[in-house]
Tab-separated table of C-alpha atoms in Angstrom:
chain	number	residue	atom	x	y	z
A	206	MET	CA	59.282	34.565	104.594
A	207	ARG	CA	60.063	37.964	102.865
A	208	ILE	CA	62.953	39.743	104.328
A	209	ILE	CA	64.027	43.235	103.698
A	210	ILE	CA	67.788	43.829	104.395
A	211	ALA	CA	68.439	47.881	104.790
A	212	GLY	CA	72.113	49.315	105.195
A	213	GLY	CA	75.469	49.708	103.416
A	214	GLY	CA	77.630	52.773	102.603
A	215	THR	CA	80.713	51.113	103.124
A	216	GLY	CA	82.051	47.661	102.340
A	217	GLY	CA	81.678	47.142	106.350
A	218	HIS	CA	77.883	47.016	106.155
A	219	ILE	CA	77.174	45.508	102.462
A	220	PHE	CA	79.870	42.216	103.068
A	221	PRO	CA	77.821	42.012	106.416
A	222	ALA	CA	74.174	42.274	104.825
A	223	VAL	CA	74.987	40.165	101.937
A	224	ALA	CA	76.335	37.630	103.887
A	225	ILE	CA	73.243	36.985	106.072
A	226	GLY	CA	71.163	37.460	102.468
A	227	HIS	CA	73.529	34.179	101.270
A	228	ALA	CA	72.766	32.458	105.017
A	229	LEU	CA	68.772	33.252	105.217
A	230	GLN	CA	68.895	31.749	101.681
A	231	ARG	CA	70.616	28.463	103.048
A	232	ILE	CA	68.890	28.121	106.000
A	233	ALA	CA	64.774	29.063	104.494
A	234	PRO	CA	65.393	28.328	100.804
A	235	GLY	CA	62.557	30.155	99.282
A	236	THR	CA	63.353	33.133	101.329
A	237	GLN	CA	62.252	36.112	99.360
A	238	LEU	CA	64.997	38.699	100.111
A	239	LEU	CA	65.156	42.413	98.913
A	240	PHE	CA	67.846	45.225	99.877
A	241	VAL	CA	67.665	48.767	100.399
A	242	GLY	CA	70.547	51.320	99.773
A	243	ALA	CA	71.001	54.659	99.584
A	244	LYS	CA	71.481	56.361	95.875
A	245	GLY	CA	74.126	56.653	94.639
A	246	LYS	CA	76.567	54.466	97.596
A	247	MET	CA	78.752	51.291	96.221
A	248	GLU	CA	75.656	48.636	97.289
A	249	MET	CA	73.354	49.937	94.111
A	250	GLU	CA	76.201	47.968	92.468
A	251	LYS	CA	77.196	45.673	94.672
A	252	VAL	CA	74.527	43.679	95.692
A	253	PRO	CA	73.325	42.938	92.530
A	254	GLN	CA	76.712	41.731	91.912
A	255	GLU	CA	75.650	39.297	94.433
A	256	GLY	CA	72.315	37.711	92.933
A	257	PHE	CA	69.926	40.394	94.956
A	258	GLU	CA	67.574	42.804	94.160
A	259	ILE	CA	68.190	45.862	95.824
A	260	THR	CA	65.848	49.770	95.750
A	261	GLY	CA	67.090	52.799	96.121
A	262	LEU	CA	66.313	56.064	98.875
A	263	ASP	CA	67.216	59.371	98.445
A	264	ILE	CA	68.964	59.704	101.682
A	265	ALA	CA	72.426	61.187	102.823
A	266	GLY	CA	73.980	61.642	106.455
A	267	TYR	CA	74.648	64.767	108.403
A	268	ASN	CA	77.716	66.808	106.638
A	269	ARG	CA	80.210	68.025	109.440
A	270	SER	CA	82.777	69.209	106.627
A	271	ASN	CA	80.657	71.670	104.933
A	272	PHE	CA	77.039	72.843	106.602
A	273	PHE	CA	75.711	74.291	103.535
A	274	LYS	CA	75.078	70.498	102.430
A	275	ASN	CA	72.913	70.079	105.244
A	276	ILE	CA	70.200	72.427	103.803
A	277	THR	CA	68.242	70.245	102.145
A	278	LEU	CA	68.662	66.947	104.877
A	279	PRO	CA	65.457	67.425	106.537
A	280	PHE	CA	63.583	66.997	102.903
A	281	LYS	CA	65.681	64.199	102.184
A	282	ILE	CA	64.456	62.546	105.702
A	283	LEU	CA	60.953	62.859	104.866
A	284	LYS	CA	61.254	62.284	101.762
A	285	SER	CA	63.290	58.554	102.455
A	286	HIS	CA	60.838	57.792	105.457
A	287	LEU	CA	57.735	58.342	102.984
A	288	ARG	CA	59.744	55.957	100.421
A	289	ALA	CA	60.893	53.798	103.373
A	290	LYS	CA	56.747	53.081	103.932
A	291	LYS	CA	55.950	52.405	100.452
A	292	VAL	CA	58.496	49.762	99.737
A	293	LEU	CA	57.383	47.794	103.025
A	294	SER	CA	53.475	48.378	101.657
A	295	ASN	CA	54.309	47.048	98.335
A	296	PHE	CA	56.818	44.406	99.475
A	297	GLN	CA	55.052	43.202	102.946
A	298	PRO	CA	58.007	41.545	104.907
A	299	ASP	CA	57.572	39.259	107.661
A	300	ALA	CA	61.295	41.238	109.013
A	301	VAL	CA	63.089	43.226	108.248
A	302	ILE	CA	67.031	43.759	109.594
A	303	GLY	CA	69.475	47.026	109.793
A	304	VAL	CA	72.992	46.749	108.705
A	305	GLY	CA	73.353	50.074	109.438
A	306	GLY	CA	74.503	52.785	107.018
A	307	TYR	CA	72.478	55.574	105.391
A	308	ALA	CA	69.049	53.638	104.357
A	309	SER	CA	68.838	51.843	107.851
A	310	PHE	CA	67.612	54.159	109.445
A	311	PRO	CA	64.744	55.449	108.032
A	312	VAL	CA	63.300	51.718	106.646
A	313	LEU	CA	63.527	50.147	110.557
A	314	ASN	CA	61.815	53.386	112.072
A	315	ALA	CA	59.056	53.263	109.266
A	316	ALA	CA	58.951	49.215	110.340
A	317	GLN	CA	58.792	49.587	113.734
A	318	GLY	CA	55.862	52.165	112.706
A	319	MET	CA	54.246	49.906	110.644
A	320	HIS	CA	54.410	46.509	114.055
A	321	ILE	CA	57.111	44.661	111.727
A	322	PRO	CA	59.366	42.846	113.498
A	323	THR	CA	62.809	44.309	113.169
A	324	LEU	CA	66.086	43.253	114.063
A	325	ILE	CA	69.705	44.939	114.330
A	326	GLN	CA	73.005	43.833	114.047
A	327	GLU	CA	75.228	46.425	115.486
A	328	GLN	CA	78.982	45.607	114.357
A	329	ASN	CA	80.848	48.229	116.385
A	330	SER	CA	81.569	47.846	120.237
A	331	TYR	CA	80.318	51.586	120.489
A	332	ALA	CA	76.999	51.576	119.208
A	333	GLY	CA	75.899	54.149	116.570
A	334	LYS	CA	73.416	57.258	117.820
A	335	SER	CA	70.120	55.708	115.097
A	336	ASN	CA	71.106	51.872	116.265
A	337	ARG	CA	70.695	52.768	119.838
A	338	ILE	CA	67.015	54.902	119.118
A	339	LEU	CA	65.789	51.681	117.349
A	340	GLY	CA	67.271	49.066	119.995
A	341	LYS	CA	64.467	50.442	122.129
A	342	LYS	CA	61.501	48.468	119.596
A	343	ALA	CA	63.816	46.202	117.960
A	344	LYS	CA	62.781	42.769	118.917
A	345	ALA	CA	66.350	41.681	118.930
A	346	VAL	CA	70.224	43.396	118.669
A	347	CYS	CA	73.191	41.069	117.564
A	348	VAL	CA	76.684	42.179	118.466
A	349	ALA	CA	80.115	41.481	117.987
A	350	TYR	CA	81.368	42.442	121.113
A	351	GLU	CA	80.498	41.673	125.168
A	352	ASN	CA	79.788	45.035	127.213
A	353	MET	CA	76.805	45.930	124.725
A	354	GLU	CA	73.895	46.868	127.520
A	355	ARG	CA	75.669	50.090	127.766
A	356	PHE	CA	73.605	50.922	124.605
A	357	PHE	CA	70.705	47.975	123.960
A	358	PRO	CA	68.002	46.296	126.537
A	359	LYS	CA	70.091	43.462	128.125
A	360	GLU	CA	66.704	41.173	127.266
A	361	LYS	CA	67.534	41.501	123.358
A	362	LEU	CA	70.978	41.294	123.212
A	363	MET	CA	72.041	38.152	121.102
A	364	LEU	CA	76.148	37.743	120.545
A	365	THR	CA	76.485	36.361	117.586
A	366	GLY	CA	79.570	38.077	115.745
A	367	ASN	CA	80.040	39.651	112.589
A	368	PRO	CA	79.525	37.992	109.448
A	369	VAL	CA	82.596	37.899	106.980
A	370	ARG	CA	82.347	36.650	103.090
A	371	LYS	CA	82.358	33.004	103.059
A	372	ASN	CA	85.812	32.621	101.106
A	373	ILE	CA	87.034	34.398	103.802
A	374	SER	CA	85.081	32.567	107.055
A	375	GLN	CA	85.575	29.519	105.654
A	376	MET	CA	89.227	30.070	104.387
A	377	ASN	CA	91.468	26.610	104.155
A	378	ILE	CA	94.802	28.291	102.353
A	379	SER	CA	98.008	27.322	103.673
A	380	ARG	CA	100.648	29.716	104.321
A	381	GLU	CA	102.784	28.368	101.637
A	382	GLU	CA	99.478	29.194	98.648
A	383	GLY	CA	99.503	32.322	100.178
A	384	GLN	CA	102.934	33.086	99.025
A	385	VAL	CA	102.505	31.836	95.612
A	386	TRP	CA	99.606	32.905	94.706
A	387	LEU	CA	100.574	36.322	95.228
A	388	GLY	CA	103.942	36.212	93.771
A	389	LEU	CA	106.162	36.301	97.401
A	390	ASP	CA	109.134	34.107	98.675
A	391	SER	CA	107.946	31.803	101.578
A	392	SER	CA	110.871	32.065	103.338
A	393	LYS	CA	111.051	35.947	104.590
A	394	THR	CA	108.789	37.243	107.076
A	395	THR	CA	105.271	39.018	105.261
A	396	ILE	CA	103.714	41.963	106.842
A	397	LEU	CA	100.190	42.687	104.790
A	398	VAL	CA	99.148	47.029	105.012
A	399	VAL	CA	95.510	47.049	104.436
A	400	GLY	CA	93.649	50.229	105.351
A	401	GLY	CA	90.759	49.462	104.022
A	402	SER	CA	89.037	49.873	100.505
A	403	LEU	CA	89.734	53.785	100.171
A	404	GLY	CA	93.832	52.972	101.457
A	405	ALA	CA	94.681	54.862	105.070
A	406	LYS	CA	96.591	58.805	104.412
A	407	SER	CA	98.336	58.187	107.164
A	408	ILE	CA	99.601	54.567	107.131
A	409	ASN	CA	100.490	55.143	103.362
A	410	GLU	CA	102.328	58.638	104.137
A	411	THR	CA	104.567	56.707	107.258
A	412	ILE	CA	104.405	53.214	105.305
A	413	ASP	CA	106.286	55.554	101.938
A	414	LYS	CA	108.335	57.336	104.449
A	415	GLN	CA	110.101	54.745	106.159
A	416	LEU	CA	109.981	51.944	103.845
A	417	GLU	CA	113.694	50.876	103.579
A	418	GLU	CA	113.279	50.324	107.592
A	419	ILE	CA	110.626	48.503	107.146
A	420	VAL	CA	111.810	45.551	104.466
A	421	ALA	CA	115.084	45.742	105.962
A	422	GLY	CA	116.583	42.567	106.096
A	423	ASN	CA	114.204	39.122	105.453
A	424	VAL	CA	111.492	41.148	105.585
A	425	GLN	CA	108.531	41.702	102.175
A	426	MET	CA	105.629	43.444	102.266
A	427	MET	CA	101.827	43.609	100.737
A	428	TRP	CA	100.980	47.091	100.611
A	429	GLN	CA	96.924	47.724	99.601
A	430	THR	CA	97.587	51.759	98.975
A	431	GLY	CA	93.463	51.945	98.035
A	432	LYS	CA	92.967	54.872	94.377
A	433	PRO	CA	94.621	57.792	95.932
A	434	TYR	CA	97.366	56.686	97.279
A	435	TYR	CA	98.281	54.135	94.414
A	436	GLU	CA	101.202	55.696	91.446
A	437	THR	CA	102.911	57.462	94.464
A	438	ALA	CA	103.288	53.810	95.954
A	439	LYS	CA	104.580	52.334	93.071
A	440	GLN	CA	106.898	55.199	92.608
A	441	GLY	CA	108.124	54.884	96.317
A	442	ALA	CA	108.586	51.345	96.144
A	443	GLY	CA	110.654	50.821	92.544
A	444	SER	CA	113.674	50.699	94.431
A	445	PHE	CA	112.226	47.812	96.330
A	446	LYS	CA	110.558	45.392	93.658
A	447	GLU	CA	111.670	42.191	95.121
A	448	LYS	CA	110.472	43.203	98.398
A	449	VAL	CA	107.475	45.467	98.176
A	450	LYS	CA	104.129	44.277	96.243
A	451	VAL	CA	101.566	47.181	95.687
A	452	PHE	CA	98.373	46.485	95.022
A	453	GLU	CA	95.416	49.313	94.325
A	454	PHE	CA	93.133	47.102	95.927
A	455	ILE	CA	93.411	42.187	96.852
A	456	LYS	CA	90.119	40.953	96.108
A	457	GLU	CA	91.676	37.415	97.032
A	458	MET	CA	91.872	38.228	100.421
A	459	GLY	CA	91.811	34.642	101.473
A	460	TYR	CA	95.538	34.302	100.140
A	461	ALA	CA	96.319	38.011	101.407
A	462	TYR	CA	95.319	36.969	105.162
A	463	ALA	CA	97.207	33.486	104.189
A	464	ALA	CA	100.708	35.133	103.330
A	465	ALA	CA	100.654	37.367	105.792
A	466	ASP	CA	102.199	37.086	109.402
A	467	ILE	CA	102.027	40.145	110.886
A	468	ILE	CA	99.298	43.008	109.598
A	469	ILE	CA	98.921	46.565	109.845
A	470	SER	CA	95.551	47.819	109.428
A	471	ARG	CA	92.176	50.187	109.836
A	472	ALA	CA	90.609	48.760	112.684
A	473	GLY	CA	86.821	48.468	111.205
A	474	ALA	CA	84.308	45.995	112.269
A	475	LEU	CA	84.686	43.581	109.057
A	476	ALA	CA	88.045	44.204	108.823
A	477	ILE	CA	88.380	43.223	112.892
A	478	ALA	CA	86.325	40.226	112.007
A	479	GLU	CA	88.034	38.303	109.286
A	480	ILE	CA	91.649	39.218	111.010
A	481	CYS	CA	89.972	37.001	114.252
A	482	ILE	CA	89.564	34.671	111.325
A	483	ALA	CA	93.304	34.539	109.977
A	484	ALA	CA	94.214	34.659	113.327
A	485	LYS	CA	97.295	37.013	112.634
A	486	PRO	CA	99.778	39.120	115.160
A	487	VAL	CA	98.021	42.449	113.883
A	488	ILE	CA	98.736	46.525	114.658
A	489	PHE	CA	95.574	48.955	114.814
A	490	VAL	CA	95.935	52.088	113.491
A	491	PRO	CA	91.748	53.822	113.656
A	492	TYR	CA	90.721	55.970	111.242
A	493	PRO	CA	89.834	58.913	113.322
A	494	PHE	CA	86.730	60.352	112.232
A	495	ALA	CA	84.251	57.353	111.965
A	496	ALA	CA	81.709	57.947	114.417
A	497	GLU	CA	81.352	58.259	117.618
A	498	ASP	CA	85.294	57.500	117.145
A	499	HIS	CA	84.455	53.673	117.348
A	500	GLN	CA	86.861	52.649	115.330
A	501	ALA	CA	89.353	53.723	118.263
A	502	SER	CA	86.739	51.343	120.546
A	503	ASN	CA	86.636	48.372	118.172
A	504	ALA	CA	90.560	48.275	118.362
A	505	MET	CA	90.815	48.567	121.675
A	506	ALA	CA	88.364	45.909	122.896
A	507	LEU	CA	91.182	43.355	121.241
A	508	VAL	CA	94.021	45.014	123.095
A	509	LYS	CA	92.349	44.067	126.106
A	510	HIS	CA	92.353	40.665	124.984
A	511	ASN	CA	96.058	40.918	124.377
A	512	ALA	CA	94.980	39.878	120.602
A	513	ALA	CA	96.583	42.749	119.048
A	514	LEU	CA	98.657	45.971	119.329
A	515	MET	CA	97.209	49.473	118.737
A	516	VAL	CA	98.995	53.343	116.813
A	517	LYS	CA	96.472	56.466	117.305
A	518	ASP	CA	96.224	57.871	113.921
A	519	ASN	CA	98.109	61.045	114.454
A	520	GLU	CA	100.969	59.365	115.857
A	521	ALA	CA	101.457	56.976	113.408
A	522	ALA	CA	104.394	58.992	111.874
A	523	THR	CA	106.615	57.890	115.255
A	524	GLU	CA	105.284	55.610	116.376
A	525	LEU	CA	103.593	52.808	113.715
A	526	VAL	CA	107.628	51.580	112.301
A	527	LYS	CA	108.606	51.428	116.414
A	528	LYS	CA	105.965	48.946	116.772
A	529	LEU	CA	105.994	47.038	114.130
A	530	LYS	CA	109.701	46.603	114.750
A	531	HIS	CA	109.672	45.361	117.822
A	532	LEU	CA	106.447	42.616	117.353
A	533	LEU	CA	108.613	41.290	114.221
A	534	SER	CA	111.619	40.682	116.875
A	535	ASP	CA	108.810	39.250	119.640
A	536	ASN	CA	107.785	35.878	118.920
A	537	ALA	CA	106.302	35.383	121.735
A	538	MET	CA	103.997	38.287	121.861
A	539	GLN	CA	103.250	36.981	118.268
A	540	GLU	CA	102.544	34.009	119.232
A	541	ILE	CA	99.665	34.904	122.075
A	542	MET	CA	97.995	37.031	119.669
A	543	ALA	CA	97.481	34.446	117.544
A	544	THR	CA	96.538	32.429	119.746
A	545	ASN	CA	94.029	35.238	121.457
A	546	LEU	CA	92.504	36.324	117.910
A	547	LYS	CA	91.573	32.570	117.372
A	548	ALA	CA	89.786	32.944	120.588
A	549	LEU	CA	87.386	35.731	119.075
A	550	ALA	CA	87.337	34.604	116.062
A	551	ILE	CA	83.182	34.105	114.877
A	552	LYS	CA	82.793	32.002	111.746
A	553	ASN	CA	78.991	31.264	111.609
A	554	ALA	CA	77.851	34.392	112.623
A	555	ASP	CA	75.562	35.275	108.986
A	556	GLU	CA	73.666	31.697	110.488
A	557	ARG	CA	73.533	32.552	113.672
A	558	ILE	CA	71.962	36.209	113.033
A	559	ALA	CA	69.608	34.044	109.898
A	560	ASN	CA	68.656	32.309	112.406
A	561	LYS	CA	67.180	34.804	114.785
A	562	ILE	CA	65.623	36.330	111.915
A	563	LEU	CA	63.708	32.664	111.775
A	564	GLU	CA	62.903	32.493	115.519
A	565	ILE	CA	61.277	36.150	115.455
A	566	VAL	CA	59.455	35.095	112.326
A	567	ASN	CA	57.469	32.453	113.537
A	568	THR	CA	56.899	33.398	116.734
A	569	ASN	CA	55.632	37.082	115.121
A	570	LYS	CA	53.494	34.620	113.110
A	571	ASN	CA	52.148	32.599	116.147
């Protein structure tokens, strides 16, 4: 079997793509995989680190902040479409999987034009325009949220959840082990603050200004700041060294989730899938500039199930710490959220998607 997996741009697209690739090779040994990404994006580095082959398209998205940077966009779209057709002709895949990101649309669009079966892995609760267009001709659309028939033909939908890294989906780390690994005091209530791999400006600034109030009493904190805010955060946390651990990036997130009692996070699809598995009470601060405001939709899907709290980005400075303190003092609410998160967790999303691809390929061959 020969499969192309297209997409990337952020960890939220790359980690699910890699998880699906590994699942395909476990379930159908000998499967040949080719990843297609966007030149200059992080998938060109991360995918080969996982042992997979990748080729890049010269493609970018619409630049909302600088109109003049879009002048070459029509040429890049045409060039990427022609390049995608060439990649498909050379590799001759049995099916193509799209995980979202710049490279996903030209490859799936070209595949559909060449009558190659396609599958879409839609990670968010509010589907983007590209996937909505591609969904009309896709053989299946694997989703992580209910009520997605708003965007896709109902008969093509399959609720699979979002694939997460194996070290998190198969996580078997106790709170104590996590605390020891990170050099924390297990007698203290532990808050994990994480704003994605690059950090989150509104979350970081709010935490920085109200640090003393947050870690008052028997509370300590792990704070992943991202590179841009790391030095500032280290200075701000200087007088709270025993209670605040500052990280630019936490690679071993399994230990961080295990050690945490409460989480503050952005609401990307991958973060949500991981937090459901970790089943730790969470306050989401959705990134406000995500396409179609999909992070707010993602967070609301959990809020409706009493599995999370949400604070709008522009209200973080006034509301975040207030909500955190309320949650810290409400053990019953923490238990309800943990139970409901656990009920929403799907640990084998990668294998569900891999099996669906096998089914599509076998049906097409017959």
